[in-house]
Amino acid sequence: MAIQKATVVGAGQMGSGIAQTLAHSGIEVTLYDLDRSAVDRGIKLISTSLNRLVSRGKTTDELRLQLLDRIIPATDFDRTQDTELVIEAVTECMETKQRIFAQLDQICMPHTILASNTSSLSITELGSATNRAPFVIGMHFMNPVPIMPLVEIIRGLETSNETFERIQILSQQLGKTPVEVKDFPGFVSNRILMPMINEAIFTVYEGVAEPEAVDQVMKLGMNHPMGPIALADFIGLDTCLAIMETLYHGFGDSKYRPCPLLRKYVQAGWLGKKTGRGFYRYS
Ligand code: NAD
């Protein structure tokens, strides 16, 4: 049966995009974050995205209002009791995600699917924090969620075929193309993308070129729509560092060591576009 009620945990750039996409296909969504200001920020991101779509004639004002009506802000898990699916999109940290999964496992109905939008972390390990590993799965959307067509679907060791099929069907209903990949650090997308971004940052760190020059080379020379340094800022430098750490520790291979400059920027709180400063400055 098609999913009608879902909860998104984490109202950041990914969580808000996922909530918008679910609501667009008629699903009632509870959007949860730690406090009201974080949830409001998420709702604001959705409103801005919808306003842009209306101004470009891609949706109507009536549909925009209907869609916003389907998203219910929340700061506690009360409403998750009757949800059929939870998609977790909080900060890329195993400890935080496991704590949330353990909590949800206690509150949600026994057959509720717990999906994670993690970019790199083990779905099997997330499942081990619950008593419902067959209902735990990776559902990795791309940024910006309403626009990007791919969803990587990752089974943990114990994920059931039924859970996999329901998430595959849901992804198609959302207008996305699901691609199944195995549960290894960074899956496919970030095992390939993130070392390239890290290497781009190394070229800046070693003084080979300025960020603008690196991005120009990759855009004009390799036909990338966005240069890797600008993309790192767009993804979030904290997320990029967390993914590199997962690859580095997960494979135990020095080729994945995060660039010290990336680490320094994260320590400074320069997380990219979302904080107004990364390799570039944003107003
Ligand atoms: P973000 O920093 O924009 O948002 C994270 C949100 O999680 C914040 O609103 C924060 O308040 C909330 N949060 C943190 N701890 C929480 C908790 N205990 N309970 C509830 N909410 C909590 O990050 P993002 O870019 O949206 O990334 C979220 C997830 O999506 C990460 O796992 C990331 O790896 C993954 N992801 C990111 C991208 C990307 O391009 N940024 C792409 C695909 C997947």
mmCIF file of C-alpha atoms and ligand atoms in Angstrom:
data_model
loop_
_atom_site.group_PDB
_atom_site.id
_atom_site.type_symbol
_atom_site.label_atom_id
_atom_site.label_comp_id
_atom_site.label_asym_id
_atom_site.label_seq_id
_atom_site.Cartn_x
_atom_site.Cartn_y
_atom_site.Cartn_z
ATOM 1 C CA MET A 1 0.000 0.000 0.000
ATOM 2 C CA ALA A 2 1.234 3.488 -0.850
ATOM 3 C CA ILE A 3 2.697 5.483 2.010
ATOM 4 C CA GLN A 4 0.394 8.309 3.120
ATOM 5 C CA LYS A 5 2.039 9.611 6.294
ATOM 6 C CA ALA A 6 5.740 10.214 6.761
ATOM 7 C CA THR A 7 8.039 11.961 9.191
ATOM 8 C CA VAL A 8 11.270 13.715 8.293
ATOM 9 C CA VAL A 9 13.757 14.118 11.148
ATOM 10 C CA GLY A 10 16.116 17.071 10.606
ATOM 11 C CA ALA A 11 14.847 20.216 8.861
ATOM 12 C CA GLY A 12 18.148 21.333 7.306
ATOM 13 C CA GLN A 13 18.788 21.678 3.586
ATOM 14 C CA MET A 14 18.210 17.959 2.905
ATOM 15 C CA GLY A 15 15.356 17.356 5.371
ATOM 16 C CA SER A 16 13.401 20.365 4.087
ATOM 17 C CA GLY A 17 13.938 19.262 0.465
ATOM 18 C CA ILE A 18 12.793 15.717 1.294
ATOM 19 C CA ALA A 19 9.693 17.046 3.115
ATOM 20 C CA GLN A 20 8.860 19.245 0.107
ATOM 21 C CA THR A 21 9.239 16.322 -2.302
ATOM 22 C CA LEU A 22 7.082 13.984 -0.196
ATOM 23 C CA ALA A 23 4.367 16.649 0.194
ATOM 24 C CA HIS A 24 4.490 17.320 -3.550
ATOM 25 C CA SER A 25 3.368 13.749 -4.170
ATOM 26 C CA GLY A 26 0.440 14.053 -1.723
ATOM 27 C CA ILE A 27 2.033 12.570 1.416
ATOM 28 C CA GLU A 28 1.303 14.199 4.779
ATOM 29 C CA VAL A 29 4.659 15.038 6.343
ATOM 30 C CA THR A 30 5.695 15.835 9.888
ATOM 31 C CA LEU A 31 8.911 17.852 9.795
ATOM 32 C CA TYR A 32 10.871 17.464 13.023
ATOM 33 C CA ASP A 33 13.945 19.257 14.376
ATOM 34 C CA LEU A 34 15.477 19.995 17.760
ATOM 35 C CA ASP A 35 13.761 23.336 18.334
ATOM 36 C CA ARG A 36 11.169 25.605 16.799
ATOM 37 C CA SER A 37 13.689 27.956 15.186
ATOM 38 C CA ALA A 38 15.324 25.027 13.329
ATOM 39 C CA VAL A 39 11.934 23.781 12.078
ATOM 40 C CA ASP A 40 10.945 27.306 11.038
ATOM 41 C CA ARG A 41 14.208 27.623 9.098
ATOM 42 C CA GLY A 42 13.308 24.408 7.267
ATOM 43 C CA ILE A 43 9.790 25.657 6.450
ATOM 44 C CA LYS A 44 11.327 28.911 5.190
ATOM 45 C CA LEU A 45 13.650 26.959 2.870
ATOM 46 C CA ILE A 46 10.608 25.124 1.485
ATOM 47 C CA SER A 47 8.657 28.390 1.016
ATOM 48 C CA THR A 48 11.578 30.001 -0.817
ATOM 49 C CA SER A 49 11.931 26.979 -3.098
ATOM 50 C CA LEU A 50 8.167 26.942 -3.827
ATOM 51 C CA ASN A 51 8.054 30.700 -4.476
ATOM 52 C CA ARG A 52 10.836 30.217 -7.011
ATOM 53 C CA LEU A 53 8.855 27.440 -8.728
ATOM 54 C CA VAL A 54 5.718 29.637 -8.844
ATOM 55 C CA SER A 55 7.636 32.591 -10.292
ATOM 56 C CA ARG A 56 9.068 30.327 -12.994
ATOM 57 C CA GLY A 57 5.587 29.010 -13.829
ATOM 58 C CA LYS A 58 6.485 25.456 -12.733
ATOM 59 C CA THR A 59 3.713 25.306 -10.139
ATOM 60 C CA THR A 60 0.681 27.371 -9.198
ATOM 61 C CA ASP A 61 0.054 29.446 -6.105
ATOM 62 C CA GLU A 62 -2.856 27.140 -5.209
ATOM 63 C CA LEU A 63 -0.619 24.038 -5.332
ATOM 64 C CA ARG A 64 2.039 25.849 -3.301
ATOM 65 C CA LEU A 65 -0.500 26.491 -0.512
ATOM 66 C CA GLN A 66 -1.830 22.896 -0.657
ATOM 67 C CA LEU A 67 1.700 21.561 -0.416
ATOM 68 C CA LEU A 68 2.577 23.787 2.576
ATOM 69 C CA ASP A 69 -0.634 22.599 4.298
ATOM 70 C CA ARG A 70 0.628 19.013 4.145
ATOM 71 C CA ILE A 71 3.783 19.812 6.152
ATOM 72 C CA ILE A 72 3.327 19.838 9.909
ATOM 73 C CA PRO A 73 6.161 21.304 12.015
ATOM 74 C CA ALA A 74 7.161 19.342 15.141
ATOM 75 C CA THR A 75 9.710 19.454 17.942
ATOM 76 C CA ASP A 76 8.728 16.212 19.678
ATOM 77 C CA PHE A 77 8.199 12.674 18.439
ATOM 78 C CA ASP A 78 4.509 12.451 19.518
ATOM 79 C CA ARG A 79 3.234 12.557 15.951
ATOM 80 C CA THR A 80 5.521 9.734 14.809
ATOM 81 C CA GLN A 81 3.338 7.149 16.572
ATOM 82 C CA ASP A 82 1.178 6.556 13.503
ATOM 83 C CA THR A 83 3.726 7.378 10.799
ATOM 84 C CA GLU A 84 4.437 4.681 8.185
ATOM 85 C CA LEU A 85 7.874 5.939 7.241
ATOM 86 C CA VAL A 86 10.544 8.040 8.923
ATOM 87 C CA ILE A 87 13.336 9.561 6.850
ATOM 88 C CA GLU A 88 16.178 10.754 9.060
ATOM 89 C CA ALA A 89 18.270 13.653 7.701
ATOM 90 C CA VAL A 90 20.199 14.998 10.691
ATOM 91 C CA THR A 91 23.907 15.853 10.877
ATOM 92 C CA GLU A 92 26.258 13.182 9.457
ATOM 93 C CA CYS A 93 27.206 11.598 12.815
ATOM 94 C CA MET A 94 26.746 7.898 13.645
ATOM 95 C CA GLU A 95 26.217 8.488 17.368
ATOM 96 C CA THR A 96 23.478 11.093 16.800
ATOM 97 C CA LYS A 97 21.741 9.014 14.150
ATOM 98 C CA GLN A 98 21.885 5.820 16.262
ATOM 99 C CA ARG A 99 20.394 7.662 19.239
ATOM 100 C CA ILE A 100 17.504 8.880 17.061
ATOM 101 C CA PHE A 101 16.952 5.420 15.531
ATOM 102 C CA ALA A 102 16.855 3.795 18.996
ATOM 103 C CA GLN A 103 14.317 6.396 20.151
ATOM 104 C CA LEU A 104 12.132 6.006 17.056
ATOM 105 C CA ASP A 105 12.267 2.218 17.399
ATOM 106 C CA GLN A 106 10.569 2.562 20.798
ATOM 107 C CA ILE A 107 7.868 5.002 19.627
ATOM 108 C CA CYS A 108 6.898 4.001 16.077
ATOM 109 C CA MET A 109 4.539 1.198 15.017
ATOM 110 C CA PRO A 110 6.357 -2.155 14.654
ATOM 111 C CA HIS A 111 6.197 -2.090 10.845
ATOM 112 C CA THR A 112 7.206 1.582 10.381
ATOM 113 C CA ILE A 113 10.178 1.840 8.032
ATOM 114 C CA LEU A 114 13.154 3.799 9.388
ATOM 115 C CA ALA A 115 15.168 5.215 6.480
ATOM 116 C CA SER A 116 18.335 7.280 6.657
ATOM 117 C CA ASN A 117 19.476 9.908 4.190
ATOM 118 C CA THR A 118 23.071 9.403 5.354
ATOM 119 C CA SER A 119 25.717 10.209 2.727
ATOM 120 C CA SER A 120 28.201 7.584 3.859
ATOM 121 C CA LEU A 121 27.443 5.833 7.151
ATOM 122 C CA SER A 122 26.695 2.122 7.566
ATOM 123 C CA ILE A 123 23.000 1.240 7.321
ATOM 124 C CA THR A 124 23.770 -2.067 9.049
ATOM 125 C CA GLU A 125 25.232 -0.177 12.019
ATOM 126 C CA LEU A 126 22.207 2.122 12.165
ATOM 127 C CA GLY A 127 19.916 -0.921 12.086
ATOM 128 C CA SER A 128 21.826 -2.446 15.009
ATOM 129 C CA ALA A 129 20.641 0.432 17.231
ATOM 130 C CA THR A 130 17.064 -0.856 16.790
ATOM 131 C CA ASN A 131 15.110 -4.066 17.230
ATOM 132 C CA ARG A 132 13.808 -3.802 13.666
ATOM 133 C CA ALA A 133 16.825 -4.158 11.375
ATOM 134 C CA PRO A 134 14.611 -5.637 8.585
ATOM 135 C CA PHE A 135 12.762 -2.283 8.471
ATOM 136 C CA VAL A 136 15.904 -0.112 8.341
ATOM 137 C CA ILE A 137 17.200 1.124 4.968
ATOM 138 C CA GLY A 138 19.299 3.839 3.341
ATOM 139 C CA MET A 139 17.432 6.317 1.130
ATOM 140 C CA HIS A 140 20.091 8.731 -0.105
ATOM 141 C CA PHE A 141 18.626 11.745 -1.904
ATOM 142 C CA MET A 142 20.788 14.234 -3.796
ATOM 143 C CA ASN A 143 20.939 17.990 -3.232
ATOM 144 C CA PRO A 144 18.749 19.939 -4.128
ATOM 145 C CA VAL A 145 16.198 17.190 -3.488
ATOM 146 C CA PRO A 146 13.229 18.603 -5.465
ATOM 147 C CA ILE A 147 15.407 18.798 -8.595
ATOM 148 C CA MET A 148 17.899 15.921 -8.563
ATOM 149 C CA PRO A 149 16.490 12.676 -10.026
ATOM 150 C CA LEU A 150 18.659 10.090 -8.219
ATOM 151 C CA VAL A 151 17.956 8.182 -5.004
ATOM 152 C CA GLU A 152 20.616 5.674 -3.926
ATOM 153 C CA ILE A 153 18.932 2.839 -2.039
ATOM 154 C CA ILE A 154 21.087 0.902 0.390
ATOM 155 C CA ARG A 155 20.156 -2.317 2.141
ATOM 156 C CA GLY A 156 21.673 -3.118 5.521
ATOM 157 C CA LEU A 157 22.643 -6.757 6.121
ATOM 158 C CA GLU A 158 19.171 -7.527 7.491
ATOM 159 C CA THR A 159 16.964 -5.193 5.408
ATOM 160 C CA SER A 160 13.980 -7.189 4.142
ATOM 161 C CA ASN A 161 12.958 -7.467 0.498
ATOM 162 C CA GLU A 162 9.579 -5.976 1.402
ATOM 163 C CA THR A 163 11.192 -2.849 2.901
ATOM 164 C CA PHE A 164 13.436 -2.526 -0.156
ATOM 165 C CA GLU A 165 10.498 -2.854 -2.573
ATOM 166 C CA ARG A 166 8.353 -0.302 -0.695
ATOM 167 C CA ILE A 167 11.171 2.259 -0.777
ATOM 168 C CA GLN A 168 11.875 1.535 -4.429
ATOM 169 C CA ILE A 169 8.204 2.093 -5.315
ATOM 170 C CA LEU A 170 8.034 5.246 -3.176
ATOM 171 C CA SER A 171 11.124 6.681 -4.901
ATOM 172 C CA GLN A 172 9.441 6.171 -8.270
ATOM 173 C CA GLN A 173 6.231 7.780 -6.982
ATOM 174 C CA LEU A 174 8.340 10.799 -6.008
ATOM 175 C CA GLY A 175 9.517 11.020 -9.619
ATOM 176 C CA LYS A 176 13.018 9.782 -8.779
ATOM 177 C CA THR A 177 15.152 7.024 -10.237
ATOM 178 C CA PRO A 178 16.201 4.570 -7.529
ATOM 179 C CA VAL A 179 19.571 2.841 -7.885
ATOM 180 C CA GLU A 180 20.461 -0.016 -5.538
ATOM 181 C CA VAL A 181 23.979 -0.028 -4.115
ATOM 182 C CA LYS A 182 25.700 -2.069 -1.399
ATOM 183 C CA ASP A 183 26.305 -0.942 2.161
ATOM 184 C CA PHE A 184 29.956 0.173 2.065
ATOM 185 C CA PRO A 185 31.426 3.532 3.185
ATOM 186 C CA GLY A 186 30.222 6.376 0.969
ATOM 187 C CA PHE A 187 28.127 3.913 -1.107
ATOM 188 C CA VAL A 188 28.801 4.757 -4.789
ATOM 189 C CA SER A 189 28.033 8.487 -5.015
ATOM 190 C CA ASN A 190 30.327 9.750 -2.285
ATOM 191 C CA ARG A 191 33.024 7.127 -2.738
ATOM 192 C CA ILE A 192 33.593 8.698 -6.149
ATOM 193 C CA LEU A 193 32.554 12.333 -5.645
ATOM 194 C CA MET A 194 34.102 13.124 -2.268
ATOM 195 C CA PRO A 195 37.733 12.075 -2.988
ATOM 196 C CA MET A 196 37.536 14.360 -6.046
ATOM 197 C CA ILE A 197 36.325 17.262 -3.889
ATOM 198 C CA ASN A 198 39.000 16.480 -1.264
ATOM 199 C CA GLU A 199 41.679 16.460 -3.980
ATOM 200 C CA ALA A 200 40.384 19.808 -5.285
ATOM 201 C CA ILE A 201 40.779 21.220 -1.763
ATOM 202 C CA PHE A 202 44.333 19.783 -1.634
ATOM 203 C CA THR A 203 45.186 21.733 -4.808
ATOM 204 C CA VAL A 204 44.076 24.940 -3.035
ATOM 205 C CA TYR A 205 45.913 23.912 0.180
ATOM 206 C CA GLU A 206 49.147 23.278 -1.725
ATOM 207 C CA GLY A 207 48.870 26.589 -3.591
ATOM 208 C CA VAL A 208 48.460 24.973 -7.007
ATOM 209 C CA ALA A 209 45.507 27.249 -7.790
ATOM 210 C CA GLU A 210 42.889 29.534 -6.235
ATOM 211 C CA PRO A 211 39.359 28.097 -5.650
ATOM 212 C CA GLU A 212 37.998 30.080 -8.621
ATOM 213 C CA ALA A 213 40.666 28.624 -10.933
ATOM 214 C CA VAL A 214 40.057 25.043 -9.741
ATOM 215 C CA ASP A 215 36.329 25.452 -10.361
ATOM 216 C CA GLN A 216 36.877 26.995 -13.784
ATOM 217 C CA VAL A 217 39.134 24.125 -14.858
ATOM 218 C CA MET A 218 36.520 21.542 -13.910
ATOM 219 C CA LYS A 219 33.587 23.481 -15.407
ATOM 220 C CA LEU A 220 35.147 24.557 -18.682
ATOM 221 C CA GLY A 221 37.471 21.612 -19.137
ATOM 222 C CA MET A 222 35.447 18.682 -17.807
ATOM 223 C CA ASN A 223 31.947 20.033 -18.406
ATOM 224 C CA HIS A 224 30.975 19.849 -14.725
ATOM 225 C CA PRO A 225 27.930 22.079 -14.066
ATOM 226 C CA MET A 226 29.513 23.266 -10.813
ATOM 227 C CA GLY A 227 33.176 23.305 -9.787
ATOM 228 C CA PRO A 228 34.204 20.971 -6.918
ATOM 229 C CA ILE A 229 35.071 23.789 -4.505
ATOM 230 C CA ALA A 230 31.723 25.531 -5.029
ATOM 231 C CA LEU A 231 30.042 22.120 -4.732
ATOM 232 C CA ALA A 232 31.814 21.481 -1.404
ATOM 233 C CA ASP A 233 30.462 24.819 -0.102
ATOM 234 C CA PHE A 234 26.999 23.887 -1.377
ATOM 235 C CA ILE A 235 27.013 20.433 0.259
ATOM 236 C CA GLY A 236 28.407 21.806 3.553
ATOM 237 C CA LEU A 237 32.074 21.494 4.555
ATOM 238 C CA ASP A 238 31.101 19.716 7.806
ATOM 239 C CA THR A 239 29.275 17.063 5.761
ATOM 240 C CA CYS A 240 32.243 16.752 3.349
ATOM 241 C CA LEU A 241 34.649 16.264 6.275
ATOM 242 C CA ALA A 242 32.357 13.717 7.950
ATOM 243 C CA ILE A 243 32.143 11.716 4.698
ATOM 244 C CA MET A 244 35.935 11.761 4.231
ATOM 245 C CA GLU A 245 36.386 10.546 7.833
ATOM 246 C CA THR A 246 33.949 7.691 7.162
ATOM 247 C CA LEU A 247 35.866 6.679 4.009
ATOM 248 C CA TYR A 248 39.238 7.037 5.783
ATOM 249 C CA HIS A 249 38.282 4.974 8.827
ATOM 250 C CA GLY A 250 35.936 2.616 6.978
ATOM 251 C CA PHE A 251 38.538 1.473 4.429
ATOM 252 C CA GLY A 252 41.635 2.118 6.604
ATOM 253 C CA ASP A 253 43.311 3.548 3.516
ATOM 254 C CA SER A 254 45.407 6.738 3.643
ATOM 255 C CA LYS A 255 44.248 7.744 0.164
ATOM 256 C CA TYR A 256 41.052 9.002 1.823
ATOM 257 C CA ARG A 257 42.743 11.279 4.415
ATOM 258 C CA PRO A 258 40.792 14.541 4.700
ATOM 259 C CA CYS A 259 42.700 17.646 3.597
ATOM 260 C CA PRO A 260 43.919 19.655 6.649
ATOM 261 C CA LEU A 261 42.483 22.835 5.074
ATOM 262 C CA LEU A 262 39.006 21.261 5.004
ATOM 263 C CA ARG A 263 39.407 20.346 8.676
ATOM 264 C CA LYS A 264 40.572 23.878 9.540
ATOM 265 C CA TYR A 265 37.603 25.545 7.834
ATOM 266 C CA VAL A 266 35.179 23.282 9.693
ATOM 267 C CA GLN A 267 36.944 24.079 12.992
ATOM 268 C CA ALA A 268 36.479 27.792 12.182
ATOM 269 C CA GLY A 269 32.755 27.277 11.588
ATOM 270 C CA TRP A 270 33.159 28.097 7.893
ATOM 271 C CA LEU A 271 30.750 25.428 6.706
ATOM 272 C CA GLY A 272 29.998 26.853 3.258
ATOM 273 C CA LYS A 273 26.828 28.383 1.889
ATOM 274 C CA LYS A 274 24.709 27.496 4.927
ATOM 275 C CA THR A 275 26.875 29.624 7.261
ATOM 276 C CA GLY A 276 27.618 32.376 4.727
ATOM 277 C CA ARG A 277 31.298 31.490 4.415
ATOM 278 C CA GLY A 278 33.336 28.575 3.154
ATOM 279 C CA PHE A 279 35.842 28.726 0.311
ATOM 280 C CA TYR A 280 33.614 31.509 -1.023
ATOM 281 C CA ARG A 281 31.543 34.160 0.780
ATOM 282 C CA TYR A 282 27.746 34.282 0.498
ATOM 283 C CA SER A 283 25.469 37.182 1.332
HETATM 284 P P1 NAD B 1 22.144 20.517 7.698
HETATM 285 O O1 NAD B 1 23.267 20.926 8.576
HETATM 286 O O2 NAD B 1 21.618 21.473 6.683
HETATM 287 O O3 NAD B 1 20.895 20.045 8.589
HETATM 288 C C1 NAD B 1 20.993 19.145 9.648
HETATM 289 C C2 NAD B 1 19.759 19.356 10.531
HETATM 290 O O4 NAD B 1 19.730 18.314 11.526
HETATM 291 C C3 NAD B 1 19.782 20.705 11.290
HETATM 292 O O5 NAD B 1 18.559 21.380 11.053
HETATM 293 C C4 NAD B 1 19.933 20.281 12.740
HETATM 294 O O6 NAD B 1 19.266 21.152 13.656
HETATM 295 C C5 NAD B 1 19.281 18.898 12.715
HETATM 296 N N1 NAD B 1 19.666 18.048 13.842
HETATM 297 C C6 NAD B 1 20.911 17.816 14.348
HETATM 298 N N2 NAD B 1 20.826 16.949 15.372
HETATM 299 C C7 NAD B 1 19.519 16.620 15.506
HETATM 300 C C8 NAD B 1 18.796 15.774 16.396
HETATM 301 N N3 NAD B 1 19.411 15.089 17.353
HETATM 302 N N4 NAD B 1 17.451 15.677 16.232
HETATM 303 C C9 NAD B 1 16.820 16.379 15.253
HETATM 304 N N5 NAD B 1 17.450 17.192 14.393
HETATM 305 C C10 NAD B 1 18.777 17.311 14.536
HETATM 306 O O7 NAD B 1 22.633 19.159 7.002
HETATM 307 P P2 NAD B 1 22.145 18.525 5.604
HETATM 308 O O8 NAD B 1 23.027 19.008 4.531
HETATM 309 O O9 NAD B 1 20.661 18.679 5.493
HETATM 310 O O10 NAD B 1 22.527 16.984 5.844
HETATM 311 C C11 NAD B 1 21.672 16.122 6.576
HETATM 312 C C12 NAD B 1 21.976 14.685 6.217
HETATM 313 O O11 NAD B 1 21.825 14.500 4.802
HETATM 314 C C13 NAD B 1 23.415 14.231 6.540
HETATM 315 O O12 NAD B 1 23.398 12.892 6.933
HETATM 316 C C14 NAD B 1 24.121 14.401 5.201
HETATM 317 O O13 NAD B 1 25.247 13.583 5.091
HETATM 318 C C15 NAD B 1 23.021 13.971 4.251
HETATM 319 N N6 NAD B 1 23.152 14.461 2.874
HETATM 320 C C16 NAD B 1 23.589 15.725 2.641
HETATM 321 C C17 NAD B 1 23.702 16.180 1.321
HETATM 322 C C18 NAD B 1 24.171 17.580 1.031
HETATM 323 O O14 NAD B 1 24.457 17.887 -0.130
HETATM 324 N N7 NAD B 1 24.243 18.458 2.013
HETATM 325 C C19 NAD B 1 23.350 15.337 0.241
HETATM 326 C C20 NAD B 1 22.878 14.046 0.531
HETATM 327 C C21 NAD B 1 22.791 13.619 1.850
#
